[in-house]
Tab-separated table of N, CA and C and ligand atoms in Angstrom:
chain	number	residue	atom	x	y	z
A	27	MET	N	-42.775	-75.940	77.518
A	27	MET	CA	-42.548	-74.489	77.463
A	27	MET	C	-41.122	-74.193	77.005
A	28	ALA	N	-40.166	-74.955	77.604
A	28	ALA	CA	-38.753	-74.754	77.267
A	28	ALA	C	-38.506	-75.077	75.795
A	29	LYS	N	-39.158	-76.130	75.313
A	29	LYS	CA	-38.993	-76.550	73.922
A	29	LYS	C	-39.444	-75.446	72.954
A	30	ILE	N	-40.575	-74.894	73.256
A	30	ILE	CA	-41.116	-73.828	72.407
A	30	ILE	C	-40.154	-72.646	72.342
A	31	PHE	N	-39.596	-72.348	73.516
A	31	PHE	CA	-38.655	-71.223	73.575
A	31	PHE	C	-37.444	-71.478	72.677
A	32	ILE	N	-36.909	-72.704	72.728
A	32	ILE	CA	-35.719	-73.045	71.924
A	32	ILE	C	-36.034	-72.952	70.426
A	33	CYS	N	-37.196	-73.514	70.047
A	33	CYS	CA	-37.579	-73.436	68.633
A	33	CYS	C	-37.680	-71.991	68.161
A	34	GLY	N	-38.271	-71.187	69.013
A	34	GLY	CA	-38.433	-69.778	68.666
A	34	GLY	C	-37.093	-69.110	68.482
A	35	LEU	N	-36.153	-69.470	69.321
A	35	LEU	CA	-34.830	-68.874	69.256
A	35	LEU	C	-34.126	-69.280	67.970
A	36	VAL	N	-34.212	-70.572	67.626
A	36	VAL	CA	-33.582	-71.057	66.395
A	36	VAL	C	-34.174	-70.338	65.194
A	37	PHE	N	-35.488	-70.188	65.208
A	37	PHE	CA	-36.155	-69.495	64.105
A	37	PHE	C	-35.623	-68.067	63.960
A	38	LEU	N	-35.478	-67.391	65.085
A	38	LEU	CA	-34.981	-66.015	65.070
A	38	LEU	C	-33.565	-65.959	64.504
A	39	LEU	N	-32.739	-66.905	64.948
A	39	LEU	CA	-31.343	-66.930	64.482
A	39	LEU	C	-31.283	-67.152	62.976
A	40	LEU	N	-32.112	-68.074	62.497
A	40	LEU	CA	-32.116	-68.384	61.061
A	40	LEU	C	-32.528	-67.165	60.247
A	41	THR	N	-33.586	-66.512	60.685
A	41	THR	CA	-34.058	-65.363	59.913
A	41	THR	C	-33.077	-64.200	60.005
A	42	ALA	N	-32.409	-64.095	61.150
A	42	ALA	CA	-31.440	-63.012	61.301
A	42	ALA	C	-30.229	-63.230	60.408
A	43	CYS	N	-29.883	-64.499	60.187
A	43	CYS	CA	-28.668	-64.809	59.437
A	43	CYS	C	-28.885	-64.808	57.930
A	44	SER	N	-30.065	-65.187	57.465
A	44	SER	CA	-30.216	-65.405	56.026
A	44	SER	C	-30.007	-64.162	55.159
A	45	PRO	N	-30.465	-62.972	55.542
A	45	PRO	CA	-30.207	-61.824	54.649
A	45	PRO	C	-28.713	-61.563	54.484
A	46	GLN	N	-27.962	-61.758	55.564
A	46	GLN	CA	-26.530	-61.517	55.534
A	46	GLN	C	-25.821	-62.467	54.559
A	47	SER	N	-26.209	-63.749	54.596
A	47	SER	CA	-25.508	-64.718	53.747
A	47	SER	C	-25.822	-64.494	52.272
A	48	SER	N	-27.057	-64.088	51.951
A	48	SER	CA	-27.371	-63.849	50.544
A	48	SER	C	-26.649	-62.601	50.038
A	49	GLU	N	-26.474	-61.624	50.928
A	49	GLU	CA	-25.737	-60.418	50.552
A	49	GLU	C	-24.283	-60.756	50.258
A	50	HIS	N	-23.744	-61.659	51.078
A	50	HIS	CA	-22.349	-62.071	50.896
A	50	HIS	C	-22.164	-62.717	49.532
A	51	THR	N	-23.093	-63.564	49.137
A	51	THR	CA	-23.018	-64.233	47.836
A	51	THR	C	-23.049	-63.212	46.704
A	52	ALA	N	-23.931	-62.220	46.838
A	52	ALA	CA	-24.052	-61.207	45.793
A	52	ALA	C	-22.746	-60.429	45.637
A	53	ASN	N	-22.100	-60.132	46.766
A	53	ASN	CA	-20.849	-59.385	46.702
A	53	ASN	C	-19.753	-60.169	46.008
A	54	THR	N	-19.716	-61.466	46.250
A	54	THR	CA	-18.685	-62.311	45.662
A	54	THR	C	-18.823	-62.348	44.137
A	55	ASP	N	-20.061	-62.355	43.670
A	55	ASP	CA	-20.304	-62.444	42.232
A	55	ASP	C	-20.134	-61.098	41.528
A	56	ALA	N	-20.132	-60.032	42.286
A	56	ALA	CA	-20.159	-58.705	41.673
A	56	ALA	C	-18.844	-58.364	40.985
A	57	VAL	N	-18.964	-57.620	39.923
A	57	VAL	CA	-17.790	-57.099	39.251
A	57	VAL	C	-17.474	-55.756	39.898
A	58	SER	N	-16.402	-55.699	40.617
A	58	SER	CA	-16.091	-54.459	41.328
A	58	SER	C	-14.593	-54.343	41.517
A	59	ALA	N	-14.075	-53.138	41.308
A	59	ALA	CA	-12.645	-52.924	41.466
A	59	ALA	C	-12.261	-52.901	42.940
A	60	ASN	N	-13.211	-52.571	43.779
A	60	ASN	CA	-12.944	-52.416	45.198
A	60	ASN	C	-13.755	-53.448	45.977
A	61	LYS	N	-13.077	-54.447	46.512
A	61	LYS	CA	-13.771	-55.577	47.135
A	61	LYS	C	-14.500	-55.187	48.419
A	62	THR	N	-14.034	-54.141	49.101
A	62	THR	CA	-14.684	-53.751	50.340
A	62	THR	C	-15.914	-52.890	50.067
A	63	SER	N	-16.052	-52.447	48.852
A	63	SER	CA	-17.160	-51.578	48.498
A	63	SER	C	-18.431	-52.373	48.319
A	64	THR	N	-19.557	-51.750	48.576
A	64	THR	CA	-20.822	-52.409	48.308
A	64	THR	C	-21.564	-51.667	47.208
A	65	PHE	N	-20.808	-51.020	46.343
A	65	PHE	CA	-21.396	-50.498	45.121
A	65	PHE	C	-21.090	-51.525	44.036
A	66	GLU	N	-22.127	-52.053	43.423
A	66	GLU	CA	-21.942	-53.154	42.487
A	66	GLU	C	-22.446	-52.816	41.092
A	67	VAL	N	-21.708	-53.308	40.114
A	67	VAL	CA	-22.154	-53.219	38.726
A	67	VAL	C	-22.254	-54.653	38.214
A	68	THR	N	-23.451	-55.064	37.854
A	68	THR	CA	-23.670	-56.447	37.433
A	68	THR	C	-24.445	-56.483	36.112
A	69	ASP	N	-24.622	-57.693	35.582
A	69	ASP	CA	-25.417	-57.915	34.365
A	69	ASP	C	-24.972	-57.001	33.223
A	70	VAL	N	-23.665	-56.959	32.999
A	70	VAL	CA	-23.106	-56.086	31.975
A	70	VAL	C	-23.094	-56.822	30.635
A	71	TRP	N	-23.786	-56.272	29.638
A	71	TRP	CA	-23.769	-56.902	28.318
A	71	TRP	C	-24.048	-55.866	27.242
A	72	ALA	N	-23.657	-56.198	26.023
A	72	ALA	CA	-23.942	-55.339	24.878
A	72	ALA	C	-24.734	-56.142	23.868
A	73	ARG	N	-25.637	-55.464	23.202
A	73	ARG	CA	-26.463	-56.107	22.184
A	73	ARG	C	-25.643	-56.289	20.907
A	74	ALA	N	-25.653	-57.482	20.362
A	74	ALA	CA	-24.962	-57.732	19.092
A	74	ALA	C	-25.565	-56.861	17.996
A	75	THR	N	-24.723	-56.371	17.087
A	75	THR	CA	-25.199	-55.484	16.014
A	75	THR	C	-25.116	-56.195	14.665
A	76	PHE	N	-25.737	-55.570	13.655
A	76	PHE	CA	-25.554	-56.091	12.299
A	76	PHE	C	-24.245	-55.528	11.735
A	77	ALA	N	-23.812	-56.045	10.600
A	77	ALA	CA	-22.455	-55.809	10.105
A	77	ALA	C	-22.091	-54.340	9.931
A	78	MET	N	-23.025	-53.521	9.372
A	78	MET	CA	-22.688	-52.134	9.054
A	78	MET	C	-23.174	-51.137	10.120
A	79	ALA	N	-23.515	-51.634	11.281
A	79	ALA	CA	-24.088	-50.767	12.319
A	79	ALA	C	-23.139	-49.638	12.712
A	80	GLN	N	-23.713	-48.447	12.919
A	80	GLN	CA	-22.939	-47.279	13.354
A	80	GLN	C	-23.021	-47.072	14.860
A	81	THR	N	-23.975	-47.726	15.487
A	81	THR	CA	-24.170	-47.551	16.925
A	81	THR	C	-24.341	-48.899	17.615
A	82	GLY	N	-24.063	-48.886	18.901
A	82	GLY	CA	-24.279	-50.074	19.725
A	82	GLY	C	-24.791	-49.640	21.085
A	83	ALA	N	-25.255	-50.592	21.879
A	83	ALA	CA	-25.780	-50.259	23.202
A	83	ALA	C	-25.283	-51.261	24.241
A	84	VAL	N	-24.919	-50.724	25.407
A	84	VAL	CA	-24.475	-51.547	26.533
A	84	VAL	C	-25.499	-51.411	27.651
A	85	TYR	N	-25.794	-52.511	28.313
A	85	TYR	CA	-26.750	-52.526	29.419
A	85	TYR	C	-26.059	-53.066	30.664
A	86	LEU	N	-26.484	-52.589	31.821
A	86	LEU	CA	-25.922	-53.049	33.088
A	86	LEU	C	-26.842	-52.653	34.236
A	87	THR	N	-26.515	-53.172	35.407
A	87	THR	CA	-27.274	-52.837	36.611
A	87	THR	C	-26.327	-52.246	37.639
A	88	LEU	N	-26.720	-51.080	38.180
A	88	LEU	CA	-25.935	-50.416	39.220
A	88	LEU	C	-26.673	-50.588	40.545
A	89	ASN	N	-25.948	-51.049	41.568
A	89	ASN	CA	-26.575	-51.263	42.866
A	89	ASN	C	-25.763	-50.540	43.934
A	90	ASN	N	-26.361	-49.535	44.537
A	90	ASN	CA	-25.644	-48.706	45.508
A	90	ASN	C	-26.036	-49.051	46.939
A	91	GLN	N	-25.217	-49.879	47.600
A	91	GLN	CA	-25.460	-50.201	49.017
A	91	GLN	C	-24.436	-49.494	49.895
A	92	THR	N	-23.885	-48.385	49.421
A	92	THR	CA	-22.965	-47.593	50.244
A	92	THR	C	-23.772	-46.555	51.021
A	93	GLU	N	-23.067	-45.728	51.769
A	93	GLU	CA	-23.719	-44.714	52.608
A	93	GLU	C	-23.935	-43.402	51.867
A	94	THR	N	-23.419	-43.324	50.638
A	94	THR	CA	-23.523	-42.060	49.907
A	94	THR	C	-24.087	-42.277	48.505
A	95	ASP	N	-24.729	-41.262	47.976
A	95	ASP	CA	-25.234	-41.330	46.610
A	95	ASP	C	-24.056	-41.474	45.644
A	96	VAL	N	-24.281	-42.194	44.571
A	96	VAL	CA	-23.256	-42.369	43.550
A	96	VAL	C	-23.765	-41.724	42.271
A	97	SER	N	-22.895	-41.031	41.571
A	97	SER	CA	-23.292	-40.405	40.326
A	97	SER	C	-22.398	-40.920	39.202
A	98	LEU	N	-23.025	-41.588	38.231
A	98	LEU	CA	-22.286	-42.043	37.049
A	98	LEU	C	-22.230	-40.876	36.070
A	99	LEU	N	-21.009	-40.435	35.764
A	99	LEU	CA	-20.853	-39.242	34.935
A	99	LEU	C	-20.667	-39.553	33.463
A	100	SER	N	-19.861	-40.570	33.164
A	100	SER	CA	-19.578	-40.874	31.761
A	100	SER	C	-19.014	-42.274	31.645
A	101	ALA	N	-18.891	-42.724	30.400
A	101	ALA	CA	-18.334	-44.043	30.126
A	101	ALA	C	-17.464	-43.953	28.887
A	102	SER	N	-16.539	-44.878	28.752
A	102	SER	CA	-15.707	-44.891	27.547
A	102	SER	C	-15.348	-46.324	27.178
A	103	VAL	N	-14.991	-46.499	25.911
A	103	VAL	CA	-14.525	-47.793	25.407
A	103	VAL	C	-13.235	-47.527	24.629
A	104	PRO	N	-12.441	-48.561	24.333
A	104	PRO	CA	-11.220	-48.336	23.546
A	104	PRO	C	-11.548	-47.620	22.232
A	105	SER	N	-10.623	-46.743	21.802
A	105	SER	CA	-10.902	-45.893	20.636
A	105	SER	C	-10.990	-46.691	19.337
A	106	ASP	N	-10.495	-47.933	19.328
A	106	ASP	CA	-10.627	-48.729	18.101
A	106	ASP	C	-12.002	-49.400	18.007
A	107	LEU	N	-12.829	-49.192	19.024
A	107	LEU	CA	-14.169	-49.783	18.995
A	107	LEU	C	-15.241	-48.760	18.613
A	108	ALA	N	-15.165	-47.563	19.197
A	108	ALA	CA	-16.170	-46.527	18.904
A	108	ALA	C	-15.572	-45.155	19.136
A	109	ASP	N	-16.139	-44.155	18.425
A	109	ASP	CA	-15.659	-42.775	18.566
A	109	ASP	C	-16.075	-42.149	19.883
A	110	GLU	N	-17.304	-42.450	20.303
A	110	GLU	CA	-17.877	-41.737	21.433
A	110	GLU	C	-18.828	-42.634	22.213
A	111	VAL	N	-18.911	-42.371	23.501
A	111	VAL	CA	-19.839	-43.108	24.353
A	111	VAL	C	-20.697	-42.101	25.114
A	112	GLN	N	-22.009	-42.299	25.086
A	112	GLN	CA	-22.923	-41.402	25.803
A	112	GLN	C	-23.868	-42.214	26.680
A	113	LEU	N	-24.325	-41.566	27.750
A	113	LEU	CA	-25.355	-42.164	28.605
A	113	LEU	C	-26.703	-41.709	28.074
A	114	HIS	N	-27.563	-42.636	27.731
A	114	HIS	CA	-28.855	-42.295	27.130
A	114	HIS	C	-30.023	-42.778	27.975
A	115	ASP	N	-31.109	-42.027	27.877
A	115	ASP	CA	-32.377	-42.444	28.467
A	115	ASP	C	-33.446	-42.315	27.391
A	116	MET	N	-34.597	-42.927	27.600
A	116	MET	CA	-35.709	-42.793	26.665
A	116	MET	C	-36.692	-41.770	27.234
A	117	ALA	N	-37.259	-40.953	26.339
A	117	ALA	CA	-38.222	-39.952	26.788
A	117	ALA	C	-39.229	-39.713	25.679
A	118	MET	N	-40.451	-39.322	26.085
A	118	MET	CA	-41.481	-38.982	25.110
A	118	MET	C	-41.187	-37.621	24.496
A	119	ASN	N	-41.196	-37.569	23.167
A	119	ASN	CA	-40.923	-36.328	22.469
A	119	ASN	C	-41.903	-36.230	21.303
A	120	ASP	N	-42.836	-35.260	21.348
A	120	ASP	CA	-43.868	-35.136	20.321
A	120	ASP	C	-44.601	-36.457	20.100
A	121	GLY	N	-44.915	-37.123	21.192
A	121	GLY	CA	-45.673	-38.368	21.113
A	121	GLY	C	-44.866	-39.574	20.687
A	122	MET	N	-43.560	-39.403	20.549
A	122	MET	CA	-42.726	-40.544	20.157
A	122	MET	C	-41.651	-40.805	21.205
A	123	MET	N	-41.386	-42.079	21.476
A	123	MET	CA	-40.289	-42.426	22.376
A	123	MET	C	-38.980	-42.202	21.642
A	124	GLN	N	-38.165	-41.336	22.207
A	124	GLN	CA	-36.864	-41.080	21.592
A	124	GLN	C	-35.795	-41.150	22.659
A	125	MET	N	-34.560	-41.439	22.212
A	125	MET	CA	-33.502	-41.444	23.205
A	125	MET	C	-32.841	-40.086	23.289
A	126	GLN	N	-32.398	-39.772	24.491
A	126	GLN	CA	-31.719	-38.496	24.683
A	126	GLN	C	-30.568	-38.681	25.659
A	127	GLU	N	-29.553	-37.864	25.475
A	127	GLU	CA	-28.368	-37.993	26.318
A	127	GLU	C	-28.632	-37.450	27.713
A	128	MET	N	-28.148	-38.177	28.725
A	128	MET	CA	-28.191	-37.672	30.098
A	128	MET	C	-26.878	-36.928	30.313
A	129	VAL	N	-26.888	-35.631	29.958
A	129	VAL	CA	-25.639	-34.864	29.915
A	129	VAL	C	-25.023	-34.673	31.304
A	130	ASP	N	-25.859	-34.675	32.340
A	130	ASP	CA	-25.336	-34.502	33.696
A	130	ASP	C	-25.049	-35.839	34.380
A	131	GLY	N	-25.112	-36.910	33.619
A	131	GLY	CA	-24.905	-38.220	34.217
A	131	GLY	C	-26.185	-38.728	34.846
A	132	VAL	N	-26.044	-39.775	35.661
A	132	VAL	CA	-27.224	-40.359	36.294
A	132	VAL	C	-26.896	-40.707	37.743
A	133	ASN	N	-27.824	-40.372	38.640
A	133	ASN	CA	-27.652	-40.613	40.073
A	133	ASN	C	-28.143	-41.989	40.463
A	134	VAL	N	-27.382	-42.651	41.330
A	134	VAL	CA	-27.858	-43.875	41.951
A	134	VAL	C	-27.911	-43.580	43.450
A	135	ASP	N	-29.126	-43.390	43.963
A	135	ASP	CA	-29.290	-43.017	45.370
A	135	ASP	C	-28.889	-44.164	46.290
A	136	VAL	N	-28.673	-43.836	47.551
A	136	VAL	CA	-28.354	-44.852	48.562
A	136	VAL	C	-29.462	-45.908	48.584
A	137	GLY	N	-29.077	-47.161	48.463
A	137	GLY	CA	-30.045	-48.259	48.505
A	137	GLY	C	-30.722	-48.550	47.185
A	138	GLU	N	-30.415	-47.772	46.152
A	138	GLU	CA	-31.110	-47.930	44.875
A	138	GLU	C	-30.421	-48.931	43.950
A	139	THR	N	-31.233	-49.673	43.216
A	139	THR	CA	-30.745	-50.524	42.137
A	139	THR	C	-31.260	-49.934	40.840
A	140	LEU	N	-30.353	-49.519	39.983
A	140	LEU	CA	-30.739	-48.858	38.740
A	140	LEU	C	-30.366	-49.748	37.558
A	141	GLU	N	-31.375	-50.094	36.779
A	141	GLU	CA	-31.174	-50.989	35.652
A	141	GLU	C	-31.091	-50.220	34.335
A	142	PHE	N	-30.052	-50.468	33.581
A	142	PHE	CA	-29.982	-50.035	32.187
A	142	PHE	C	-30.420	-51.254	31.374
A	143	ARG	N	-31.491	-51.115	30.600
A	143	ARG	CA	-31.993	-52.292	29.886
A	143	ARG	C	-32.641	-51.866	28.572
A	144	PRO	N	-32.796	-52.812	27.643
A	144	PRO	CA	-33.401	-52.473	26.354
A	144	PRO	C	-34.756	-51.779	26.557
A	145	GLY	N	-34.949	-50.670	25.844
A	145	GLY	CA	-36.176	-49.903	25.969
A	145	GLY	C	-36.090	-48.828	27.028
A	146	GLY	N	-34.992	-48.800	27.785
A	146	GLY	CA	-34.821	-47.804	28.841
A	146	GLY	C	-33.441	-47.182	28.761
A	147	LYS	N	-32.881	-46.898	29.920
A	147	LYS	CA	-31.539	-46.321	29.940
A	147	LYS	C	-30.539	-47.282	29.304
A	148	HIS	N	-29.570	-46.706	28.596
A	148	HIS	CA	-28.524	-47.523	27.984
A	148	HIS	C	-27.262	-46.704	27.803
A	149	ILE	N	-26.164	-47.382	27.620
A	149	ILE	CA	-24.902	-46.711	27.317
A	149	ILE	C	-24.698	-46.857	25.813
A	150	MET	N	-24.683	-45.719	25.135
A	150	MET	CA	-24.704	-45.709	23.670
A	150	MET	C	-23.295	-45.593	23.116
A	151	LEU	N	-22.957	-46.497	22.217
A	151	LEU	CA	-21.673	-46.409	21.513
A	151	LEU	C	-21.949	-45.764	20.160
A	152	LEU	N	-21.276	-44.643	19.891
A	152	LEU	CA	-21.498	-43.903	18.645
A	152	LEU	C	-20.238	-43.990	17.786
A	153	GLY	N	-20.436	-44.040	16.468
A	153	GLY	CA	-19.295	-44.162	15.570
A	153	GLY	C	-18.606	-45.502	15.746
A	154	LEU	N	-19.418	-46.536	15.751
A	154	LEU	CA	-18.906	-47.901	15.924
A	154	LEU	C	-17.954	-48.239	14.777
A	155	LYS	N	-16.774	-48.753	15.093
A	155	LYS	CA	-15.768	-49.008	14.060
A	155	LYS	C	-15.760	-50.444	13.586
A	156	LYS	N	-16.401	-51.314	14.338
A	156	LYS	CA	-16.563	-52.694	13.905
A	156	LYS	C	-17.829	-53.247	14.530
A	157	PRO	N	-18.433	-54.237	13.901
A	157	PRO	CA	-19.678	-54.764	14.464
A	157	PRO	C	-19.425	-55.475	15.788
A	158	LEU	N	-20.440	-55.500	16.636
A	158	LEU	CA	-20.376	-56.269	17.873
A	158	LEU	C	-21.014	-57.621	17.585
A	159	ASN	N	-20.204	-58.660	17.624
A	159	ASN	CA	-20.696	-59.996	17.319
A	159	ASN	C	-20.917	-60.803	18.597
A	160	ASP	N	-21.945	-61.631	18.557
A	160	ASP	CA	-22.271	-62.515	19.668
A	160	ASP	C	-21.001	-63.250	20.101
A	161	GLY	N	-20.671	-63.201	21.388
A	161	GLY	CA	-19.486	-63.885	21.901
A	161	GLY	C	-18.266	-62.990	22.046
A	162	ASP	N	-18.276	-61.809	21.377
A	162	ASP	CA	-17.182	-60.841	21.546
A	162	ASP	C	-17.211	-60.273	22.962
A	163	SER	N	-16.090	-59.668	23.348
A	163	SER	CA	-16.102	-58.903	24.592
A	163	SER	C	-15.186	-57.701	24.442
A	164	PHE	N	-15.442	-56.669	25.230
A	164	PHE	CA	-14.606	-55.472	25.197
A	164	PHE	C	-14.661	-54.787	26.556
A	165	GLU	N	-13.709	-53.867	26.771
A	165	GLU	CA	-13.640	-53.172	28.051
A	165	GLU	C	-14.454	-51.878	28.019
A	166	LEU	N	-15.163	-51.649	29.101
A	166	LEU	CA	-15.937	-50.423	29.283
A	166	LEU	C	-15.481	-49.791	30.594
A	167	THR	N	-15.156	-48.505	30.546
A	167	THR	CA	-14.747	-47.804	31.761
A	167	THR	C	-15.846	-46.832	32.183
A	168	LEU	N	-16.235	-46.914	33.442
A	168	LEU	CA	-17.258	-46.024	33.992
A	168	LEU	C	-16.582	-44.993	34.885
A	169	ARG	N	-16.970	-43.717	34.724
A	169	ARG	CA	-16.426	-42.651	35.576
A	169	ARG	C	-17.524	-42.088	36.465
A	170	PHE	N	-17.167	-41.927	37.742
A	170	PHE	CA	-18.139	-41.485	38.743
A	170	PHE	C	-17.701	-40.190	39.397
A	171	LYS	N	-18.664	-39.519	40.017
A	171	LYS	CA	-18.330	-38.379	40.866
A	171	LYS	C	-17.964	-38.941	42.239
A	172	ASN	N	-16.853	-38.531	42.785
A	172	ASN	CA	-16.422	-38.950	44.131
A	172	ASN	C	-16.219	-40.456	44.275
A	173	ARG	N	-15.813	-41.073	43.186
A	173	ARG	CA	-15.605	-42.523	43.241
A	173	ARG	C	-14.593	-42.908	42.193
A	174	ASP	N	-13.777	-43.930	42.476
A	174	ASP	CA	-12.793	-44.385	41.488
A	174	ASP	C	-13.498	-44.909	40.250
A	175	GLU	N	-12.833	-44.726	39.117
A	175	GLU	CA	-13.433	-45.279	37.899
A	175	GLU	C	-13.346	-46.806	37.929
A	176	LEU	N	-14.172	-47.420	37.126
A	176	LEU	CA	-14.333	-48.866	37.143
A	176	LEU	C	-14.248	-49.363	35.710
A	177	THR	N	-13.375	-50.346	35.450
A	177	THR	CA	-13.314	-50.920	34.111
A	177	THR	C	-13.882	-52.332	34.149
A	178	LEU	N	-14.834	-52.578	33.280
A	178	LEU	CA	-15.566	-53.843	33.269
A	178	LEU	C	-15.422	-54.519	31.923
A	179	LEU	N	-15.554	-55.827	31.913
A	179	LEU	CA	-15.591	-56.562	30.663
A	179	LEU	C	-17.047	-56.722	30.227
A	180	VAL	N	-17.321	-56.303	29.006
A	180	VAL	CA	-18.679	-56.380	28.473
A	180	VAL	C	-18.757	-57.551	27.497
A	181	ASN	N	-19.677	-58.454	27.719
A	181	ASN	CA	-19.890	-59.558	26.785
A	181	ASN	C	-20.990	-59.195	25.803
A	182	VAL	N	-20.744	-59.485	24.531
A	182	VAL	CA	-21.730	-59.198	23.494
A	182	VAL	C	-22.647	-60.408	23.345
A	183	LYS	N	-23.952	-60.103	23.371
A	183	LYS	CA	-24.939	-61.188	23.255
A	183	LYS	C	-25.941	-60.842	22.168
A	184	ASP	N	-26.362	-61.852	21.463
A	184	ASP	CA	-27.441	-61.696	20.501
A	184	ASP	C	-28.740	-61.573	21.289
A	185	ALA	N	-29.404	-60.416	21.193
A	185	ALA	CA	-30.606	-60.164	21.994
A	185	ALA	C	-31.702	-61.200	21.717
A	186	ARG	N	-31.669	-61.803	20.532
A	186	ARG	CA	-32.694	-62.800	20.198
A	186	ARG	C	-32.539	-64.073	21.022
A	187	ASN	N	-31.310	-64.282	21.581
A	187	ASN	CA	-31.074	-65.483	22.382
A	187	ASN	C	-31.368	-65.279	23.860
A	188	LEU	N	-31.712	-64.028	24.221
A	188	LEU	CA	-31.937	-63.744	25.639
A	188	LEU	C	-33.335	-64.179	26.051
A	189	ASN	N	-33.441	-64.528	27.320
A	189	ASN	CA	-34.753	-64.921	27.845
A	189	ASN	C	-35.552	-63.672	28.202
B	26	CU	CU1	-29.088	-44.253	22.615
């Protein structure tokens, strides 16, 4: 009887501890200006463009494990890279999928993980001044409502090489 009780206790301890340790690992890997924060921006990349491209797209994942909703208002890149940066989403328009600007920004609710990915939400670079080549990197600054801005390094990847 005593043995069973001990095993049960160990099992409980293990299950109680494992979510915490995996969360800790995720925080360590996260790109974040504020280490105590549990708002994370991960998987930041831009799709490589062809030589004369006028536009580019950046993708990332926003994960809000704070106590308050987070609102991403805008993004910017150095002026020698692009003229303008907009937050875009895809929407049906006259039976066609088209992209449109999210002029009011985008909300990340408490506990939500929001993915910007090809075919969905993306950060659009307009008036691209040079092509984005596989292996390049550049700085992207995100501005939030009620939150410090965040500057991230974006790696350019050839989408054909992605899994
Ligand atoms: Cu777009």
